[in-house]
XYZ file of C-alpha atoms in Angstrom:
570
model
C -19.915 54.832 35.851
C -23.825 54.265 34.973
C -22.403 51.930 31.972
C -20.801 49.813 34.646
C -23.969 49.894 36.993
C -26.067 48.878 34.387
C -23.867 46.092 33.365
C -23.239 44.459 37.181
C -27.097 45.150 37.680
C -27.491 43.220 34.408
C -24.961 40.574 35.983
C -26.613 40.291 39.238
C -30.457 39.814 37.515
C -28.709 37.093 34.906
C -27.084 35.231 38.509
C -30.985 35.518 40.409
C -32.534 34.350 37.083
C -29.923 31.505 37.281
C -30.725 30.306 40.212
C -34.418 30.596 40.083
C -34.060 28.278 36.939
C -31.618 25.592 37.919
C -31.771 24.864 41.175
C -35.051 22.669 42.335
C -35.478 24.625 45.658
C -34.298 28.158 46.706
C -30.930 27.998 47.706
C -30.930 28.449 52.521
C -27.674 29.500 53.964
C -28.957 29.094 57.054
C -26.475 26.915 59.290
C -24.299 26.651 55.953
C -20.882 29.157 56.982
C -18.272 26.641 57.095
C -15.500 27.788 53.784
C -13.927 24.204 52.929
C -11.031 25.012 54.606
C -12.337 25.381 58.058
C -14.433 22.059 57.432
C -11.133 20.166 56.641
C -9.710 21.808 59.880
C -11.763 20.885 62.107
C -10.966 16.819 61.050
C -9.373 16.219 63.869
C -8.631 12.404 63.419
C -10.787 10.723 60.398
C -11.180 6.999 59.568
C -13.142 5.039 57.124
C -15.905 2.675 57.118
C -14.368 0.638 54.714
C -15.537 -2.486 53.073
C -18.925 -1.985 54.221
C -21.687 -0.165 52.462
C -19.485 -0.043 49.059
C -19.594 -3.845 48.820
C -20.474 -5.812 46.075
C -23.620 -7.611 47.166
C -24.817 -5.591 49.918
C -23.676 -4.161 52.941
C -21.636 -7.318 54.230
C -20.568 -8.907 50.787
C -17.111 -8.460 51.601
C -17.499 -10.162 54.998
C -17.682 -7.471 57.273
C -20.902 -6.963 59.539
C -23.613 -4.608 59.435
C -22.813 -1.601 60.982
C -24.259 -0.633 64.162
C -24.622 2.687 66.367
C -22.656 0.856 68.855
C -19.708 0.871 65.953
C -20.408 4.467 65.912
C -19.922 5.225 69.339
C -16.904 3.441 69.951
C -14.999 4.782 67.536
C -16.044 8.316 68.505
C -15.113 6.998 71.909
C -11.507 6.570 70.690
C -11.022 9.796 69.161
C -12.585 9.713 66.033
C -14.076 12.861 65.074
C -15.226 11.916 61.381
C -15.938 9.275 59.205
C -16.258 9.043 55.663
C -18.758 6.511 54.256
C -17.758 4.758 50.817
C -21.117 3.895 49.472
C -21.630 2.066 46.207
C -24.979 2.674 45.040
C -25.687 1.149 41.746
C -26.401 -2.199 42.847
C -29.335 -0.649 44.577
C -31.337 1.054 41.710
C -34.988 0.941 41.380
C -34.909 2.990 38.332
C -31.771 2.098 35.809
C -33.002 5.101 32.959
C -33.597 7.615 35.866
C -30.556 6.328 38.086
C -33.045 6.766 41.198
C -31.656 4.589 44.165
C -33.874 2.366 46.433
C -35.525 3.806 49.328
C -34.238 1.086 51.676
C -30.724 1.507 50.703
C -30.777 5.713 50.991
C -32.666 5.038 54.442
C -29.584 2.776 55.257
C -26.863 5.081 54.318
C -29.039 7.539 56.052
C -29.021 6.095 59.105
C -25.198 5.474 59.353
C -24.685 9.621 58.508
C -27.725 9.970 61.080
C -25.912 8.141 63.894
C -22.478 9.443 63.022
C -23.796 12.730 63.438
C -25.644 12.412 66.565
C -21.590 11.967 67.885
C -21.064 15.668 66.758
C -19.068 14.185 63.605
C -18.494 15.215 60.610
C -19.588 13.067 57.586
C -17.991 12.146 53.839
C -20.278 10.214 51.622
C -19.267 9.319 48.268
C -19.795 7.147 44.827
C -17.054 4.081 45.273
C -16.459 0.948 43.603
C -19.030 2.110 40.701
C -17.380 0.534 37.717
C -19.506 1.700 34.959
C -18.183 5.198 35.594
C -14.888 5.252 37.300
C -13.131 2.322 35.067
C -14.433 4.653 32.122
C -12.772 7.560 31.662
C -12.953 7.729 27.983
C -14.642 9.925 25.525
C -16.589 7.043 23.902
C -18.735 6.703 27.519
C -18.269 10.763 28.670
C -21.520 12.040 27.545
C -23.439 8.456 28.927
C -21.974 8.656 32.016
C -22.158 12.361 32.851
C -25.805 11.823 32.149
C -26.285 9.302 34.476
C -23.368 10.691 37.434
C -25.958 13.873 36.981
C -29.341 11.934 37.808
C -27.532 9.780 40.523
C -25.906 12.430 42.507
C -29.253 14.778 42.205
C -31.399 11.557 43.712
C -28.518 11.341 46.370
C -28.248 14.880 46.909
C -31.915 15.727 47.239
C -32.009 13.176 50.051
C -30.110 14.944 52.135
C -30.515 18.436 51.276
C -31.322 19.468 54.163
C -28.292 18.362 56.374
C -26.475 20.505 58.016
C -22.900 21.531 56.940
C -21.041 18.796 58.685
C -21.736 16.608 55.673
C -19.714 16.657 52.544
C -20.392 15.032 49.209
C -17.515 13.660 47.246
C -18.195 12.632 43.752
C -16.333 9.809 42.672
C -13.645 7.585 43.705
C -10.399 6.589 41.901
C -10.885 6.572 38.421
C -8.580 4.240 36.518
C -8.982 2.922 33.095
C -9.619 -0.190 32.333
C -7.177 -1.313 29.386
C -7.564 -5.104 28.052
C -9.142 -6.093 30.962
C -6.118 -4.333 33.521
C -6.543 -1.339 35.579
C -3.896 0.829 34.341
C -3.133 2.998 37.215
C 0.221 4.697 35.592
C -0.084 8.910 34.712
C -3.502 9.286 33.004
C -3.718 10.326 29.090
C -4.902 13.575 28.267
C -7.877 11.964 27.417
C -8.330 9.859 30.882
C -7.669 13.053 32.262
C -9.912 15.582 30.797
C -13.446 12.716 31.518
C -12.326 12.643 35.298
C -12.641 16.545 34.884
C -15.909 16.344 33.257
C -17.124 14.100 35.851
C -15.950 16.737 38.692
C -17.871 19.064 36.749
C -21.196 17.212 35.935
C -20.895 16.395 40.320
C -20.777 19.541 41.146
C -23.421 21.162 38.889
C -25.738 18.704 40.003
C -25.850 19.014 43.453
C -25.666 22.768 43.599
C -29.010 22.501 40.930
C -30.855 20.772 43.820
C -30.971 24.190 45.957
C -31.317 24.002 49.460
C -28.358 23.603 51.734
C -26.395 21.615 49.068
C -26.309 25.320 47.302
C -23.312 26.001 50.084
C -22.413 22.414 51.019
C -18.829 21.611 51.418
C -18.434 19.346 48.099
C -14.919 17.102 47.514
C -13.897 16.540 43.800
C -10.864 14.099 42.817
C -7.848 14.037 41.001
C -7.536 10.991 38.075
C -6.620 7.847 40.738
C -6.851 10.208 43.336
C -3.114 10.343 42.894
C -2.173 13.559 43.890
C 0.852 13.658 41.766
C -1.188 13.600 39.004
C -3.321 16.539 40.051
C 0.042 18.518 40.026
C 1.686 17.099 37.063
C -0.842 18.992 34.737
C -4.535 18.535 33.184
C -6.518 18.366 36.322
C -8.881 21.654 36.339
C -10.666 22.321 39.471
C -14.441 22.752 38.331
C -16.488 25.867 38.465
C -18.726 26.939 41.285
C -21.487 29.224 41.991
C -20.209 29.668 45.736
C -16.654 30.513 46.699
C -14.345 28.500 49.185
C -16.691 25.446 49.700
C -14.840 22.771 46.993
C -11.789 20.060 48.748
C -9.477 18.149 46.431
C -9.333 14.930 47.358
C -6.346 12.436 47.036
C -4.882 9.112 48.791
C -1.716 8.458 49.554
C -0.507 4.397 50.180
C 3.093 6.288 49.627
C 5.769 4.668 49.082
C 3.800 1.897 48.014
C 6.627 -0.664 47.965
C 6.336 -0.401 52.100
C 2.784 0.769 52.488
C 1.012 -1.371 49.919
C 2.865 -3.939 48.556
C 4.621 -4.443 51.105
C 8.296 -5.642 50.166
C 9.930 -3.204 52.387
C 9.521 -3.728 56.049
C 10.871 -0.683 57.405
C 10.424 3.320 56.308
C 11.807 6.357 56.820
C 15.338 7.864 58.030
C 15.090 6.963 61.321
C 15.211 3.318 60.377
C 17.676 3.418 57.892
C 20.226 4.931 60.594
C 19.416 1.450 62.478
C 20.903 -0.071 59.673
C 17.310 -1.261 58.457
C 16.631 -1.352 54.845
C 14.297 1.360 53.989
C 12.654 2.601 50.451
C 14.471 5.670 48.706
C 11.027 7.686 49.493
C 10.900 8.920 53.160
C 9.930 11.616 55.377
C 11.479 14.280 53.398
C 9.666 13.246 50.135
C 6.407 13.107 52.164
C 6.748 16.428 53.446
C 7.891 17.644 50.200
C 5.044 15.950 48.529
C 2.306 17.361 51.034
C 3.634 20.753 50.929
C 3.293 21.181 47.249
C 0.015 19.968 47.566
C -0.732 23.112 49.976
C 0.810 25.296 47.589
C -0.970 23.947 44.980
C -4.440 24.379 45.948
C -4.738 25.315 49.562
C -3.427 28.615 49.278
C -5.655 28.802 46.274
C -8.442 29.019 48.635
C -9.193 25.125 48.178
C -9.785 22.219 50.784
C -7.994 19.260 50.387
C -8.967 16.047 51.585
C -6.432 12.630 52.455
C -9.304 10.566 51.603
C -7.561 7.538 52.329
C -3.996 6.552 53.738
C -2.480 4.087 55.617
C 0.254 0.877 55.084
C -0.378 -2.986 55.267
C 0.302 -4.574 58.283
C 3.397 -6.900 57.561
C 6.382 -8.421 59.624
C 9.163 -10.955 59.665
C 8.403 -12.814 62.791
C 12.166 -12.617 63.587
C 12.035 -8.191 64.188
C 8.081 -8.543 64.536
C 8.364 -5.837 67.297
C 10.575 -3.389 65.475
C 8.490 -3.539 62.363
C 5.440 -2.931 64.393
C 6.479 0.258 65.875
C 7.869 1.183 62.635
C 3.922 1.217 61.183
C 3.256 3.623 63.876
C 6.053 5.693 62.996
C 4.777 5.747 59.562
C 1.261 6.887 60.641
C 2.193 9.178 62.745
C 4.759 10.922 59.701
C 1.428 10.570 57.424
C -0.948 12.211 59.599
C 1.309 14.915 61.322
C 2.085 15.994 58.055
C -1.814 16.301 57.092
C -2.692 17.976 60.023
C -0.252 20.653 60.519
C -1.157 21.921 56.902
C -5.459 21.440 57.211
C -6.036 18.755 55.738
C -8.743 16.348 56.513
C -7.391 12.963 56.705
C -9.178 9.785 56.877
C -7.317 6.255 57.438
C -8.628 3.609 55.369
C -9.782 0.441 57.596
C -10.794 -2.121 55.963
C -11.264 -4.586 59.299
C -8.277 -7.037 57.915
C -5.965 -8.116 60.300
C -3.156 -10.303 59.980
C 0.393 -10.209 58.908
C 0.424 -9.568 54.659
C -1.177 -7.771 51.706
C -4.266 -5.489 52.167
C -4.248 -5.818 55.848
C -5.482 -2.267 56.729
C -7.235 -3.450 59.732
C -7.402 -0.630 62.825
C -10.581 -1.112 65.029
C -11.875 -4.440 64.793
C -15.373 -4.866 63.780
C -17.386 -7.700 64.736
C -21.244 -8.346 64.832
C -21.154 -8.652 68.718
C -18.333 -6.116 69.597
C -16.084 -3.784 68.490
C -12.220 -3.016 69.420
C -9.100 -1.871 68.891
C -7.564 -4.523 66.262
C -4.229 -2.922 65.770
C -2.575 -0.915 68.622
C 0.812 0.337 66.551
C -1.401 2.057 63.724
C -4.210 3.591 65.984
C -1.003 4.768 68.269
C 0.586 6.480 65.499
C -2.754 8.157 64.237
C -3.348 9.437 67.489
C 0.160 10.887 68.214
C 0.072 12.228 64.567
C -3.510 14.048 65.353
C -2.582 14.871 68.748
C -4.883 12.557 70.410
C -4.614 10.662 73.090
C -4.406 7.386 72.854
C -6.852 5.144 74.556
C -5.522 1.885 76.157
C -8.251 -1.479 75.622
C -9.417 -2.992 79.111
C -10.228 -6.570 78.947
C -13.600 -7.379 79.428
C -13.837 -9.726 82.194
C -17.044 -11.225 83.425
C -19.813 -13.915 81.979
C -20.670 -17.485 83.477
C -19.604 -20.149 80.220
C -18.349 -22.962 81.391
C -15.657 -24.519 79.182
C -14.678 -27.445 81.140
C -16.702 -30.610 80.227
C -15.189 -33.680 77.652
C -12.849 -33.457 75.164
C -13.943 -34.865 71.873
C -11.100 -34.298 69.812
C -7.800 -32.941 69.886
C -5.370 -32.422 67.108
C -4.060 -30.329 64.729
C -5.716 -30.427 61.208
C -6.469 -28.247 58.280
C -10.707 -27.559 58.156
C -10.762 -26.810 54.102
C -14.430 -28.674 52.836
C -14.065 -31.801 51.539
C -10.614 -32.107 51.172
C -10.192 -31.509 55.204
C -11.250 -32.589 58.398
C -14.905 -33.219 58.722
C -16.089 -34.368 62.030
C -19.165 -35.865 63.208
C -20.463 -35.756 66.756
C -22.798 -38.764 67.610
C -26.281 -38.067 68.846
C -25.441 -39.331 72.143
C -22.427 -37.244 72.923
C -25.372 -34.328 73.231
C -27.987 -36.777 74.705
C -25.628 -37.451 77.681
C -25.066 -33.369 78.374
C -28.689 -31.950 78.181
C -30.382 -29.443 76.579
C -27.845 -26.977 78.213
C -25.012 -28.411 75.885
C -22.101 -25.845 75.025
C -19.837 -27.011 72.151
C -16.553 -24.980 72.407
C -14.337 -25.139 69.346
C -10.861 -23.559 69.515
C -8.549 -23.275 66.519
C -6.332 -20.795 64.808
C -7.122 -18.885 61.671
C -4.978 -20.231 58.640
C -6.367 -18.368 55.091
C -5.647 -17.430 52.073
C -9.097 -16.186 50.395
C -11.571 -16.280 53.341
C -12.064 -18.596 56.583
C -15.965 -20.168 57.787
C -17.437 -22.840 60.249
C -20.507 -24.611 58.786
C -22.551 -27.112 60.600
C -24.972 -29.894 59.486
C -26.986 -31.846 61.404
C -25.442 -35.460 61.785
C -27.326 -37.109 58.471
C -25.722 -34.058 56.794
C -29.726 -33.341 55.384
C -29.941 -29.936 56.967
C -28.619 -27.136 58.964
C -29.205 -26.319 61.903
C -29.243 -22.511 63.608
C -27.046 -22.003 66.981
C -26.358 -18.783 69.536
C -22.772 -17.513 69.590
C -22.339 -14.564 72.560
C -26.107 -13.960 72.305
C -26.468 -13.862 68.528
C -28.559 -16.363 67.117
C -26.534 -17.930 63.330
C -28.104 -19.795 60.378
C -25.778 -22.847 59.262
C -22.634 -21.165 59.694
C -19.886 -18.271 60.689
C -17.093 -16.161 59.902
C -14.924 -16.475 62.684
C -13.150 -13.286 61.604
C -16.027 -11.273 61.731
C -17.761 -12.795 64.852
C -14.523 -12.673 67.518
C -12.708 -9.988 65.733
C -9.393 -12.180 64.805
C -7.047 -11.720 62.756
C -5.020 -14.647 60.108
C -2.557 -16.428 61.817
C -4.193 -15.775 65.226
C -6.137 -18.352 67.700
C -9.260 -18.428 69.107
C -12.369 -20.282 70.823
C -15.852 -20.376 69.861
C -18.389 -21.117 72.358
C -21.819 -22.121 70.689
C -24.940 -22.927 72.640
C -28.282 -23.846 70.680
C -32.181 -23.320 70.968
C -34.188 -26.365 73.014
C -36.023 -27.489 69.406
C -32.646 -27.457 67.484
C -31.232 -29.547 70.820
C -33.544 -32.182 70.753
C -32.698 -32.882 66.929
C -29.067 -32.870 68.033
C -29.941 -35.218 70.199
C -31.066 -37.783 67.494
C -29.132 -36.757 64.922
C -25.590 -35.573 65.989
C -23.705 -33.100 64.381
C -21.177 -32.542 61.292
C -18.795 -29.838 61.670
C -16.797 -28.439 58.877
C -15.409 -25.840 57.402
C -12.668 -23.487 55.177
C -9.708 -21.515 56.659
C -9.650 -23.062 59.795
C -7.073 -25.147 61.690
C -8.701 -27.136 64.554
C -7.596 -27.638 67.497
C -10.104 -28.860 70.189
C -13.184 -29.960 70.684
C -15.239 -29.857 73.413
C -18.888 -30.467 75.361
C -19.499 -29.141 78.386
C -22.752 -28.022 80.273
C -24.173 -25.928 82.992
C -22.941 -28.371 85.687
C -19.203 -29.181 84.086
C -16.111 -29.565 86.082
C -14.168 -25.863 86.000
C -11.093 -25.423 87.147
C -10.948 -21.667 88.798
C -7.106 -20.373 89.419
C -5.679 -16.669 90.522
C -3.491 -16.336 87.181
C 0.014 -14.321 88.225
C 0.643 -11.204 86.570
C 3.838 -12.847 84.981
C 1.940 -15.541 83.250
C 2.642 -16.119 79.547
C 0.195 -18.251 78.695
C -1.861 -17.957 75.786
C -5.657 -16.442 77.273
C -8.952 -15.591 75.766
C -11.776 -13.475 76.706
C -15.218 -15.292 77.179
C -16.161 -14.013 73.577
C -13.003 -15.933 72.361
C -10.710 -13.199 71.616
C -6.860 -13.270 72.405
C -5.565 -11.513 75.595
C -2.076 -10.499 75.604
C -1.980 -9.027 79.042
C -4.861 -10.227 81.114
C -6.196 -8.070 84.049
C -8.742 -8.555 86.657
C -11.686 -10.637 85.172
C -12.446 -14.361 83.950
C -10.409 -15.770 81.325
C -10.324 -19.335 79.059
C -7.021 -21.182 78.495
C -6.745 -24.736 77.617
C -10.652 -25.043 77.774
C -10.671 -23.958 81.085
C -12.050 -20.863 83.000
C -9.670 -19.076 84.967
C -9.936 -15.827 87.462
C -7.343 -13.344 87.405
C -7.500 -11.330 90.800
């Protein structure tokens, strides 16, 4: 009995001595009781701020725009009770040998987590789209880049050490290996395998080393891909841990990917094949089956788990459009019931595409004016799945445009640079309206790669700047971004400009062109323009828009734009 006092006092005075030498601060519970478990809980319904601050570039490389609080709020307005944050941060080093990241870009991130928690959410932030370490998994690079996933992740984690315990670290991303140039994304090597461990490993012991809070922080480590097949298939070893029951596995799940990601299935599930549909072999049985291993696996090990990312492509045949629509929600619904009723944390991946194809994971439409609901079907099936309820868009009436005034052109013609329409409004067609000029363009979105509207003035010499729903624009715009719209789908741009950039307008005229685009019509109107004012009937089918251009399927009471005119629905 004193031999084994001795030796667990001996323990206990090797642990203290531990911690007094590795971690930079004393390790604070205070605030810090969530297990991992209860954390991943209390997800009610997650999303992800995707395409954002993990851009290459910056912040809106990828052509989304900067986030705002206003972002925040809305989505927390529709449900959302976490967010996870895919942040790449290597791009935004002021120290390469020390990995130490710029103060402007942790104050950035830091703001984001800062207004995301102010709406009583809880917070992932991560290391994504890092390619030095997570298209490396290979001994040759294992001992570089643990070195430098160590120095990174203590410069991130002693940032935020003292948050409270609604934000969660997760340390890497999916980690493929890069073969010849291909991502090879088919069941890792041993090898592959055992770096992604080491990386897990390296994560961990690095934040816990900066003390504080991050001593007990919930932390999220990954399988290799974050396929959670290959977690369970073997070789994945959940890291060690100086605090019990605060570590989450994390995987994604685009399952089956023939429907969800590539997208050459249009229907899923039993239910669809009974309509005679043609489905993919994998369906709600083999997602259940699949989830429920995953519980067994590591949740009743005491382990988190975290759905970091899920969700399918919006895609259709225009000929069962409807059918295929509701079948997405179906599918999220499946995906996220099945998360939920076993504790997992599940986040949908949004990427703010919209359209009808590949990579069109578009939910809540983001837009550097406004933000909205940019796909009903998948937010509907989230939101039945999390037992939510679902929050139905009213149109935003209101506003005082006029978008009567003199047609310039009319047509139907691809805008694609030089090789497409380029137009040229004369000096005088802006000289006769007055420094109150509104140029409304309407057109629908037609692109393969990306879609803009750039304008010169008239001698093509220079650009000039112009106000779009309050928002002032240098040279051009993504129309995407700035009305919310989706490929395939129309819309109207009203632009107004300054009284200095006016007056050269006035003498010079203006070139209009652009990439993506198919014009329409072209108009000039001004403060004292002709508009037509109707009461639109609640059967009307005509195609309307909201003053900020976007489409209305189902107008109600406010002030609408069809055919370039302004109309009142009573």
């Amino acid at each position: 009995m004193i031999k084994r006092i001795l030796t667990t006092a001996c323990t206990l005075l090797s642990v203290l001595a531990i911690h007094a030498l590795t971690t930079d601060v004393a390790p604070d519970q205070t605030d810090m009781t969530l297990s991992a478990q209860e954390w991943d809980k209390n997800v009610v319904l997650g999303w992800n701020l995707g395409n954002s601050l993990e851009s290459s570039g910056g912040e809106t490389g990828w052509g989304n725009p900067k986030t705002t609080q206003d972002m925040i709020k809305y989505i927390k307005s529709q449900g959302v009770n976490a967010i996870r944050i895919p942040v790449r941060w290597t791009e935004q080093l002021s120290d390469e040998t020390n990995m130490t990241v710029k103060e402007t870009w942790l104050n950035r991130v830091k703001e984001i987590v800062d207004w995301s928690l102010a709406e009583d959410m809880y917070v992932i932030i991560n290391v994504h789209h890092e390619a030095w370490l997570d298209r490396n998994p290979f001994n040759s690079k294992k001992t570089e880049n643990n070195k430098k996933l160590s120095a990174l992740w203590k410069c991130i984690a002693t940032f935020f050490r003292d948050y409270d315990q609604r934000l969660a670290f997760a340390g890497t991303n999916e980690t493929i290996a890069l073969v010849d140039g291909q991502e090879n994304w088919n069941k890792p090597t041993a090898e592959w395998q055992e770096v992604q461990n080491s990386y897990n490993q390296t994560f961990v012991d690095a934040v816990r080393a900066t003390g504080g809070k991050n001593y007990y922080r919930h932390l999220v480590v990954q399988t290799y891909a974050c396929n959670g097949y290959y977690g369970l298939d073997g070789g994945f070893i959940i890291p060690t841990d100086v605090v019990e029951g605060r570590m989450s596995v994390e995987f994604h799940c685009y399952d089956p990917y023939e429907y969800a990601g590539s997208g050459s299935y249009y229907y899923w599930g039993k239910k669809y094949k009974d309509m005679g549909k043609s489905v993919p072999s994998s369906d709600e049985t083999t997602l259940s089956n699949y989830f429920l291993r995953i519980y067994n696996k590591w949740w009743k090990e005491g382990l988190g788990v975290v759905l970091g990312e899920y969700g399918a492509t919006c895609h259709y045949k225009t000929d069962d459009k409807e059918t295929q629509m509701e079948n997405l929600q179906y599918y999220y619904k499946c995906m996220v019931s099945e998360a939920r009723k076993r504790g997992f944390a599940a986040f949908a991946w949004d990427n703010n595409a919209f359209g009808n194809g590949s990579e069109k994971f578009g939910i809540f439409r983001r837009t550097s004016s406004a933000m909205s609901i940019g796909n009903e079907y998948s937010l509907k099936g989230i939101c039945e799945g999390a037992g939510v309820e679902y929050k139905e868009p009213e149109n935003q009436g209101g506003g005082d445009t006029p978008t009567g005034g003199t047609v310039f052109w009319e047509g139907d013609a691809m805008m694609d640079w030089g090789d497409g329409l380029q137009l040229t409004v004369p000096a005088s067609e802006f000289e006769a309206m007055g420094k109150d000029v509104r140029l409304t363009l309407q057109y629908t979105l037609d692109y393969t790669d990306y879609n803009m509207i750039q304008f010169f003035y008239g001698d093509w010499q220079a650009n000039p700047s112009f106000i779009i729903n309050g928002t002032e624009y240098e040279k051009e715009y993504i129309p995407s971004n700035v009305h919310g719209v989706g490929n395939g789908e129309s819309c109207s741009s009203t632009i107004t400009f300054s009284e200095s950039v006016y007056n050269t307008l006035a003498q010079k005229g203006m070139a209009i062109q652009g990439h993506g685009v198919r014009l329409n019509k072209v108009l000039l109107s001004n403060a004292t323009s002709d508009v037509q004012t109707v009461i639109l009937s609640s059967q009307s089918t005509s195609q309307y828009y909201s003053i900020d251009g976007r489409r209305v399927v189902q107008p109600k009471k406010g002030i609408y734009i069809q055919g370039g005119k302004k109309y009142i629905k009573q």
